[in-house]
CSV table of C-alpha atoms in Angstrom, one decimal:
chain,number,residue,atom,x,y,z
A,1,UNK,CA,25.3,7.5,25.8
A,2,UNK,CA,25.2,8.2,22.3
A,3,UNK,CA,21.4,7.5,20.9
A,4,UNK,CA,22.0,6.0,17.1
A,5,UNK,CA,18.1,4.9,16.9
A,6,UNK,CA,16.0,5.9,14.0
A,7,UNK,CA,13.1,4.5,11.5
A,8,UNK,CA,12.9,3.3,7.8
A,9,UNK,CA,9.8,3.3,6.4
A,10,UNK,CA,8.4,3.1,10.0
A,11,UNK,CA,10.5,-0.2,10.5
A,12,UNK,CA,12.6,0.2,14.0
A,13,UNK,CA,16.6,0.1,13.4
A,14,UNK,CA,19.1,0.6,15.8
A,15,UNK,CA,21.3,2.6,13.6
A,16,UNK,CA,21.1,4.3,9.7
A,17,UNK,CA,23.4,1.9,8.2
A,18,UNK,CA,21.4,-0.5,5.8
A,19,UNK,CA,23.5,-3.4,3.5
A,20,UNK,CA,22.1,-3.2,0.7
A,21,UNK,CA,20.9,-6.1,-2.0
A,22,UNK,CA,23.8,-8.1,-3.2
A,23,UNK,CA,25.4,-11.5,-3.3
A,24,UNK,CA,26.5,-10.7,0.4
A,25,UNK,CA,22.8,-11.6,1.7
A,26,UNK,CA,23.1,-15.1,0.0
A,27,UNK,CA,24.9,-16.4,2.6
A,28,UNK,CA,23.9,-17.3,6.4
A,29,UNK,CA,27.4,-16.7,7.4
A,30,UNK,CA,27.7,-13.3,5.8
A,31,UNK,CA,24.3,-12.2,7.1
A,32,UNK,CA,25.0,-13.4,11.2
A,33,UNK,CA,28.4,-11.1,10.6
A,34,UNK,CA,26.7,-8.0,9.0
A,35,UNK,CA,24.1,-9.0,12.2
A,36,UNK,CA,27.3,-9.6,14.7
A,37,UNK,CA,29.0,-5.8,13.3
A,38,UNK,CA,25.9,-4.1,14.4
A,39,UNK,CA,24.2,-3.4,10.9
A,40,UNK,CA,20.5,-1.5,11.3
A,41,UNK,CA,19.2,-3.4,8.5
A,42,UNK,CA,19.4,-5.8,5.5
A,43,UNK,CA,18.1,-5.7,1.7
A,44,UNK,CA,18.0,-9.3,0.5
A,45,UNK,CA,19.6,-10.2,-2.8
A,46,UNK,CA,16.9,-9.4,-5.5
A,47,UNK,CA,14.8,-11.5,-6.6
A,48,UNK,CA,14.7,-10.8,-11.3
A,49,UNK,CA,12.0,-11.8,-12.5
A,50,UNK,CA,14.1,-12.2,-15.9
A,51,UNK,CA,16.5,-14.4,-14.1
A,52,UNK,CA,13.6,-16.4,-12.9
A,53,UNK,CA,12.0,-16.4,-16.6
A,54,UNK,CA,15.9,-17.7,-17.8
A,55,UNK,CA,16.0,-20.6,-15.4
A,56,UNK,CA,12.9,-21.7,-16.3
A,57,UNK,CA,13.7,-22.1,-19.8
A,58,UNK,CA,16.8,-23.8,-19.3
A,59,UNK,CA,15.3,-26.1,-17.0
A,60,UNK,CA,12.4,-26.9,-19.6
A,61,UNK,CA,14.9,-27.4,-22.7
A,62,UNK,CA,16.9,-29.9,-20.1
A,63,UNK,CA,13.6,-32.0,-19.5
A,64,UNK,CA,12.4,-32.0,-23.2
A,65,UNK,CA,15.8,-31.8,-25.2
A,66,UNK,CA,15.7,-36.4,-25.1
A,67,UNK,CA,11.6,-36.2,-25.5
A,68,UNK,CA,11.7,-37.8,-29.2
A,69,UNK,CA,14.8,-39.6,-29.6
A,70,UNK,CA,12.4,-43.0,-30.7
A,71,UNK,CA,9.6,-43.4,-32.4
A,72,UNK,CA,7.0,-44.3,-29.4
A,73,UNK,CA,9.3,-41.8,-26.8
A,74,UNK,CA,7.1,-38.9,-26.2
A,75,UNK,CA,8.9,-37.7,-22.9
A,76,UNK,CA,11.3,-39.5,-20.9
A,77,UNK,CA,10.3,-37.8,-17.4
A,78,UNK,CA,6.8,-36.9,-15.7
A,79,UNK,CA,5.7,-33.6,-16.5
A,80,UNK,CA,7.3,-31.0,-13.6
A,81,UNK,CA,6.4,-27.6,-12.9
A,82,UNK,CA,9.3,-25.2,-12.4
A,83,UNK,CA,8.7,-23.1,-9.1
A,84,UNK,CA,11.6,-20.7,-9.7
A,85,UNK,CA,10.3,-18.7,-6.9
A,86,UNK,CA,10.4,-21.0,-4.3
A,87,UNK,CA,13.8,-21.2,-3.3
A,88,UNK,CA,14.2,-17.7,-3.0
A,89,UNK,CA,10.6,-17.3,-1.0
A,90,UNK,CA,12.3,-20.1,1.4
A,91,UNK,CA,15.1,-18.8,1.7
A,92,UNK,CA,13.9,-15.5,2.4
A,93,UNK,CA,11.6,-17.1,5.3
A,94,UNK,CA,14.8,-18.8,6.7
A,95,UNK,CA,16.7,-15.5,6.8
A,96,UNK,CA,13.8,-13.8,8.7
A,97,UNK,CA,14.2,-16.7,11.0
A,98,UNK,CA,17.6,-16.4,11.8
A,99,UNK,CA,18.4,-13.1,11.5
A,100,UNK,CA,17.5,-10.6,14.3
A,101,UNK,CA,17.3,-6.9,12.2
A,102,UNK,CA,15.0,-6.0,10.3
A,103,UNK,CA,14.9,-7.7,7.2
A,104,UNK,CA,13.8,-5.9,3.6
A,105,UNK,CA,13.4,-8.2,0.5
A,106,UNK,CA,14.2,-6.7,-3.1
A,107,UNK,CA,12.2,-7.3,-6.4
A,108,UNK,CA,12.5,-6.4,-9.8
A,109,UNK,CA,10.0,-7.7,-12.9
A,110,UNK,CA,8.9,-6.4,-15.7
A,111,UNK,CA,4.5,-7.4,-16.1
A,112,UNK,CA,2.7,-5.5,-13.9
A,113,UNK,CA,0.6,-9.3,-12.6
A,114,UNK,CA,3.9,-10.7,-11.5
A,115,UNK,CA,5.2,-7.5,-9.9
A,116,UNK,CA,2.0,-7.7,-7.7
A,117,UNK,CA,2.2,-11.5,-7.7
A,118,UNK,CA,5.6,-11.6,-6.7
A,119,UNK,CA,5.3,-8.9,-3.8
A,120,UNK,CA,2.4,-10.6,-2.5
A,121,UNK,CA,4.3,-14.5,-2.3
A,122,UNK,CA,7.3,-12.1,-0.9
A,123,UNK,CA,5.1,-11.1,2.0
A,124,UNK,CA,4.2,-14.2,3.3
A,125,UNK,CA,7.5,-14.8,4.3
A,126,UNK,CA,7.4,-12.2,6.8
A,127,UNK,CA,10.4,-9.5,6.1
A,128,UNK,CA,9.4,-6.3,7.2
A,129,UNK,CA,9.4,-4.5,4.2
A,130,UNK,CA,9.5,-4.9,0.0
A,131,UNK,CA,12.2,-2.7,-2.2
A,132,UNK,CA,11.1,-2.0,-5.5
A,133,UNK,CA,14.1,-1.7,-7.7
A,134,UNK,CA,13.1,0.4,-10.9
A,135,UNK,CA,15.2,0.5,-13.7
A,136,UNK,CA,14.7,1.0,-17.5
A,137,UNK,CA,16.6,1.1,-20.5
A,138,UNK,CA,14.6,2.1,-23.2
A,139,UNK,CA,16.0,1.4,-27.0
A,140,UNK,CA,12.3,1.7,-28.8
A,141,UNK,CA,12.3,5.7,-29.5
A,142,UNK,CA,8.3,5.8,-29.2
A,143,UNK,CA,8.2,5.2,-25.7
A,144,UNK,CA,8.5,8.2,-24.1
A,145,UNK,CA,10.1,9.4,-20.9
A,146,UNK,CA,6.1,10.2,-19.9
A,147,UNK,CA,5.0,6.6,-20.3
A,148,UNK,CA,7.7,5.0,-18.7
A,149,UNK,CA,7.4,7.0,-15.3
A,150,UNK,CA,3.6,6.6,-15.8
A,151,UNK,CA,4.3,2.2,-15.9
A,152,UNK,CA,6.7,2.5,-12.4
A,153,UNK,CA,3.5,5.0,-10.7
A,154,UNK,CA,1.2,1.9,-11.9
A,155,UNK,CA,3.4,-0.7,-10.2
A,156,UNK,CA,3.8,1.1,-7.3
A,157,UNK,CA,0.1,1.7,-6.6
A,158,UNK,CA,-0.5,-2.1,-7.3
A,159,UNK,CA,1.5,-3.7,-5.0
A,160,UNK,CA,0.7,-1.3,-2.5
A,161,UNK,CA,-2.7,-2.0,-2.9
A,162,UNK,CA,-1.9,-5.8,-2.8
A,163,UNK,CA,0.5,-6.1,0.4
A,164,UNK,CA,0.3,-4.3,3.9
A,165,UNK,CA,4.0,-4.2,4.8
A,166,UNK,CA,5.8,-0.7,3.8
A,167,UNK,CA,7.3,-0.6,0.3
A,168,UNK,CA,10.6,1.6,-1.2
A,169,UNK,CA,11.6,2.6,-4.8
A,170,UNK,CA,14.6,2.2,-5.9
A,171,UNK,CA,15.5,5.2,-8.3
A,172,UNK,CA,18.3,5.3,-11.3
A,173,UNK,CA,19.8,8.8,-11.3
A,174,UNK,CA,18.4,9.2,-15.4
A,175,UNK,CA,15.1,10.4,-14.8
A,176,UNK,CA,14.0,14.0,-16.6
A,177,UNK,CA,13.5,15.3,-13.6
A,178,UNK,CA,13.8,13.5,-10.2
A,179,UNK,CA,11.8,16.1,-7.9
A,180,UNK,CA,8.7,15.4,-10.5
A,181,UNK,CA,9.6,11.4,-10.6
A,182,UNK,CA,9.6,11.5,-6.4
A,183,UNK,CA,6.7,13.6,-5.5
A,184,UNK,CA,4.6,11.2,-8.5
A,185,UNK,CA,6.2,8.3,-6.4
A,186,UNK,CA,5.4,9.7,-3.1
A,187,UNK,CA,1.7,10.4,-4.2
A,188,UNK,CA,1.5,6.8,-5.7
A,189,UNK,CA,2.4,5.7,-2.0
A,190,UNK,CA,6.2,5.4,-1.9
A,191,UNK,CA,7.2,4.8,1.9
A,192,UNK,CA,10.7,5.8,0.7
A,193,UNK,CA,13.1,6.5,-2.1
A,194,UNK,CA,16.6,5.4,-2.4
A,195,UNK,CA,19.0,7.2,-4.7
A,196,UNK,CA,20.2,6.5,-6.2
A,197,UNK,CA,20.3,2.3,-8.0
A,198,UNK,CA,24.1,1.2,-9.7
A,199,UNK,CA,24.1,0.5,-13.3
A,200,UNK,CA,26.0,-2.0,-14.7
A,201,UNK,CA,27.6,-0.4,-17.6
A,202,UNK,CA,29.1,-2.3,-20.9
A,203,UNK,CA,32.8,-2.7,-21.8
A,204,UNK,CA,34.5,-3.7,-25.1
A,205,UNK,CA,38.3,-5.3,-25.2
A,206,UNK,CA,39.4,-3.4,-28.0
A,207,UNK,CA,42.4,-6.1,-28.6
A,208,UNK,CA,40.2,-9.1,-28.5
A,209,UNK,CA,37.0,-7.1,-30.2
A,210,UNK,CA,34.7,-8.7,-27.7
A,211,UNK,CA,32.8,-7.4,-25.4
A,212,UNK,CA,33.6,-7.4,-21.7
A,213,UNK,CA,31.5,-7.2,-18.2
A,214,UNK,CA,32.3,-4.2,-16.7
A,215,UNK,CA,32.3,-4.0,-12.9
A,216,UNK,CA,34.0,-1.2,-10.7
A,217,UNK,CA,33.3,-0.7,-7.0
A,218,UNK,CA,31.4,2.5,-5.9
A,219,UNK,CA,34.2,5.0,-4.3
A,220,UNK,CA,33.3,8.3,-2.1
A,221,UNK,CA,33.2,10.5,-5.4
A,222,UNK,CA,30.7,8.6,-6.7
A,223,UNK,CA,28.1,9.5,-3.2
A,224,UNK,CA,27.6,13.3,-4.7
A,225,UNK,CA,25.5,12.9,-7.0
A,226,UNK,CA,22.9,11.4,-4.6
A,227,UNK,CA,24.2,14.3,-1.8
A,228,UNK,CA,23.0,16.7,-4.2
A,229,UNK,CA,19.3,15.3,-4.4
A,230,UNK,CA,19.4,14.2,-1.1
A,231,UNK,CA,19.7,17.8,0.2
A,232,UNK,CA,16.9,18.9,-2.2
A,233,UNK,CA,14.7,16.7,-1.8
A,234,UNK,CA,14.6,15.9,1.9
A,235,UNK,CA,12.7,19.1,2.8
A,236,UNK,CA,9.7,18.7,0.3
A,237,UNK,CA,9.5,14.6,0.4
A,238,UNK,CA,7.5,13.4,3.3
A,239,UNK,CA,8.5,9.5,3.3
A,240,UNK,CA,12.2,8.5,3.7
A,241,UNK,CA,15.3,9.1,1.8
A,242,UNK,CA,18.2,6.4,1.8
A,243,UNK,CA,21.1,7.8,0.4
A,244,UNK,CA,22.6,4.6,-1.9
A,245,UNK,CA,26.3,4.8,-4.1
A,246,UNK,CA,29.2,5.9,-3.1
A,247,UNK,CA,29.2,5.6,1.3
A,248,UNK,CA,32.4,4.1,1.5
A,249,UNK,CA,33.6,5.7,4.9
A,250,UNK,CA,32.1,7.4,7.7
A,251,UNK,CA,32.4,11.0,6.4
A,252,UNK,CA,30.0,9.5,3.7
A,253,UNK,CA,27.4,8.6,5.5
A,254,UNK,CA,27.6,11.6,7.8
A,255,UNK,CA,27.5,13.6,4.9
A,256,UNK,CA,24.4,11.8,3.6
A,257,UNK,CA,23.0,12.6,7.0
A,258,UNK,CA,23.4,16.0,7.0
A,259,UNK,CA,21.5,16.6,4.2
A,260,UNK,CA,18.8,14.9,5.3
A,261,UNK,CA,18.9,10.9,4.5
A,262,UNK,CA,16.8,8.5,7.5
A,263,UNK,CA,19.7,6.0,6.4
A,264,UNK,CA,22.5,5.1,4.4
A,265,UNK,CA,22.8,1.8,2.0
A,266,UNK,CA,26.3,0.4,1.7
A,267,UNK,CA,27.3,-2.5,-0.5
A,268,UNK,CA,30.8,-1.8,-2.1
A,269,UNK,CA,32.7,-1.2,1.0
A,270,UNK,CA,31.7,-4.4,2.2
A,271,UNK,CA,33.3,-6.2,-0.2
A,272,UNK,CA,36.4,-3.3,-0.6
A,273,UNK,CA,36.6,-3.4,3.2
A,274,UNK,CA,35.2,-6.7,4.4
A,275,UNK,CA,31.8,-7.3,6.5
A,276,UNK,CA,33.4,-5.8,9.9
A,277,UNK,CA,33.2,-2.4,8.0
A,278,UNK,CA,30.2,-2.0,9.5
A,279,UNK,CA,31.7,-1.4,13.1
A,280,UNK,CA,34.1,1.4,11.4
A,281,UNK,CA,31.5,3.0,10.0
A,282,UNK,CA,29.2,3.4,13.2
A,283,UNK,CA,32.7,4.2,14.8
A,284,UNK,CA,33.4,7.2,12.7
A,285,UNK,CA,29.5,8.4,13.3
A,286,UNK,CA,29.9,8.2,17.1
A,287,UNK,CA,33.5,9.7,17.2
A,288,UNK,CA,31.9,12.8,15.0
A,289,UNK,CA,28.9,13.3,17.2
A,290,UNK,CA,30.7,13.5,20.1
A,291,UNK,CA,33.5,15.9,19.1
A,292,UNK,CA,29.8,17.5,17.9
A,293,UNK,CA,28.3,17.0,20.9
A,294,UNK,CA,25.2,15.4,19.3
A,295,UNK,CA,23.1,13.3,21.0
A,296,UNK,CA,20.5,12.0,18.8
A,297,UNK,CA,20.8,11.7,14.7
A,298,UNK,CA,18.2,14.3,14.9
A,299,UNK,CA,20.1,17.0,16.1
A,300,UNK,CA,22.0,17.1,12.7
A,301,UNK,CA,20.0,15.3,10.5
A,302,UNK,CA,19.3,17.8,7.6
A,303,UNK,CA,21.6,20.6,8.9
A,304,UNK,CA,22.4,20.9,5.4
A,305,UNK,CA,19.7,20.4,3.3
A,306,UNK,CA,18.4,23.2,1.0
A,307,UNK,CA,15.9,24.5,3.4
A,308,UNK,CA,18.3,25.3,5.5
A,309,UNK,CA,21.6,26.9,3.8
A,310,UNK,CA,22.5,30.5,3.5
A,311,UNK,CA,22.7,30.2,0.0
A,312,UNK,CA,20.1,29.2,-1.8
A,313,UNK,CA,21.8,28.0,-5.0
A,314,UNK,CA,24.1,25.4,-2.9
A,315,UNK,CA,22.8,22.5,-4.5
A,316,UNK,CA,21.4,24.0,-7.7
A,317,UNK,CA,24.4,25.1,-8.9
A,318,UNK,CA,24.9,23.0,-12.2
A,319,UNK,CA,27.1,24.7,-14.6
A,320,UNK,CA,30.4,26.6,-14.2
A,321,UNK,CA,29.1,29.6,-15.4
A,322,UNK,CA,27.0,29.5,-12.5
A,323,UNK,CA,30.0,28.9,-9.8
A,324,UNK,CA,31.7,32.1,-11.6
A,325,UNK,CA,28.3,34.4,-10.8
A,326,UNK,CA,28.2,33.3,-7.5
A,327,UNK,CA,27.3,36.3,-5.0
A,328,UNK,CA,31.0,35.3,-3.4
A,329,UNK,CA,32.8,35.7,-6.1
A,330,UNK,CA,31.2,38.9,-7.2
């Protein structure tokens, strides 16, 4: 018997395979499958707090927009609070409830109180662990690359001083320099690192002159960039790595693996390939280990990380001029 069992962030799963945050987990349906395929864990659909901020003021315009249509009208409805948060706490408590794998929640904000408020309302509802999804796009050119790594070490270290369950950071792949970014994080606290987050990116119709949403599904070339830090990184970083973008088959993942990931997080070839790609995937991982003869994940995990290849450029190579000077090709 073939022994898939490892850890996130000290959380039990029986396999690597994590779904990761998307409209998927909004559904009960969707969930019990991902559940039914034999999925080691799920990220719940993020919870924005611009979103929340949005809703709030759409909701407020709607009870105020008839508020002085006659002279003695000063509001046509009691005053009500919006609790934009609420529905996603509950339904993050129901999910918990009625799904049996570990359960992650996702959060993004933007003020330091409500990324500490939010985490600790998040924790009540009992998932086993918080995602911090860090992103930035900077348009002020006085803000520096310094500060804005300095503002995502600050969060970090305030919500793990507010909550007790183990949190994760979410990473873009734009940072300076990513070893420096990680071993700040890990410092700060950081249970574990995914890398890498997907950008949405912007699209103009260049007939209609507008501008269009952009949306492409991840394919396997897109998993390398995150191979590359994945192998350098695992040997030095003592929390977890989950490799993110890109695993779209089982040579993905195994990949991932191999240079040293706890876990993979798969999103796009759920929807490409449907919720039962889940099965496949652990498929393809068993099928390998046993033509392997591997037992355990950790009889290959980080075969092929940096620490452990014959050459020592592998993953540093970054320029063609540096594939030419290769000691091979000399």
């Amino acid at each position: 018997m073939l022994n898939l069992e490892t850890t996130y962030m000290g959380i039990p799963m029986k396999n690597p395979i994590v779904a990761g945050a998307s409209a998927l987990s909004s559904d009960m349906k969707n969930l019990k499958r991902l559940e039914f395929s034999g999925v080691g864990a799920i990220v719940v659909k993020s919870l924005f707090e611009e979103e929340i901020e949005l809703t709030r003021f759409k909701f407020e315009e709607e009870m105020e927009k008839f508020d002085h249509i006659h002279a003695e009208m000063t509001s046509i409805y009691p005053h009500i609070d919006y609790k934009g948060t609420q529905e996603h706490l509950y339904w993050l408590k129901k999910v918990k409830n009625k799904v049996h794998v570990p359960i992650i929640a996702s959060l993004n904000a933007h003020n330091l109180d409500t990324w500490v408020e939010y985490a600790q309302a998040i924790e009540k509802t009992g998932v086993d662990g918080l995602e911090l999804n860090f992103y930035e796009l900077p348009q002020n050119s006085d803000i520096t690359a310094e500060a804005i790594e300095r503002k995502n070490v600050e969060v970090l270290k305030s919500v793990k001083a507010a909550v007790n369950i183990p949190v994760s950071v979410k990473l873009s792949p734009y940072y300076t320099n990513m070893a420096s970014v990680v071993k700040d994080l890990e410092n700060a606290g950081a249970d574990a690192v995914i890398l890498f987050n997907r950008l949405f990116q912007p699209e103009i119709d260049i007939n209609e002159e507008e501008e269009n949403i952009s949306f492409d599904f991840s394919q396997s070339s897109d998993s390398l960039l995150a191979l590359r830090w994945t192998a350098l990184l695992s040997p030095v970083y003592k929390g977890d790595i989950i490799s993110s973008k890109g695993i779209i088959q089982g040579e993905d993942m195994i990949k991932m693996l191999l240079a040293g990931a706890q876990g993979v997080q798969v999103v796009s070839t759920l929807y490409k390939n449907g919720l039962q790609q889940i099965e496949v995937l652990l498929k393809d991982l068993e099928e390998w280990m046993k033509g392997k003869g591997y037992q355990r994940l950790e009889d290959f995990r980080g075969k092929m990380a940096k620490d452990h290849m014959k050459d020592p450029w592998a993953y540093e190579r970054s320029q063609y001029i540096k594939m030419l000077l290769s000691k091979e090709n000399l």
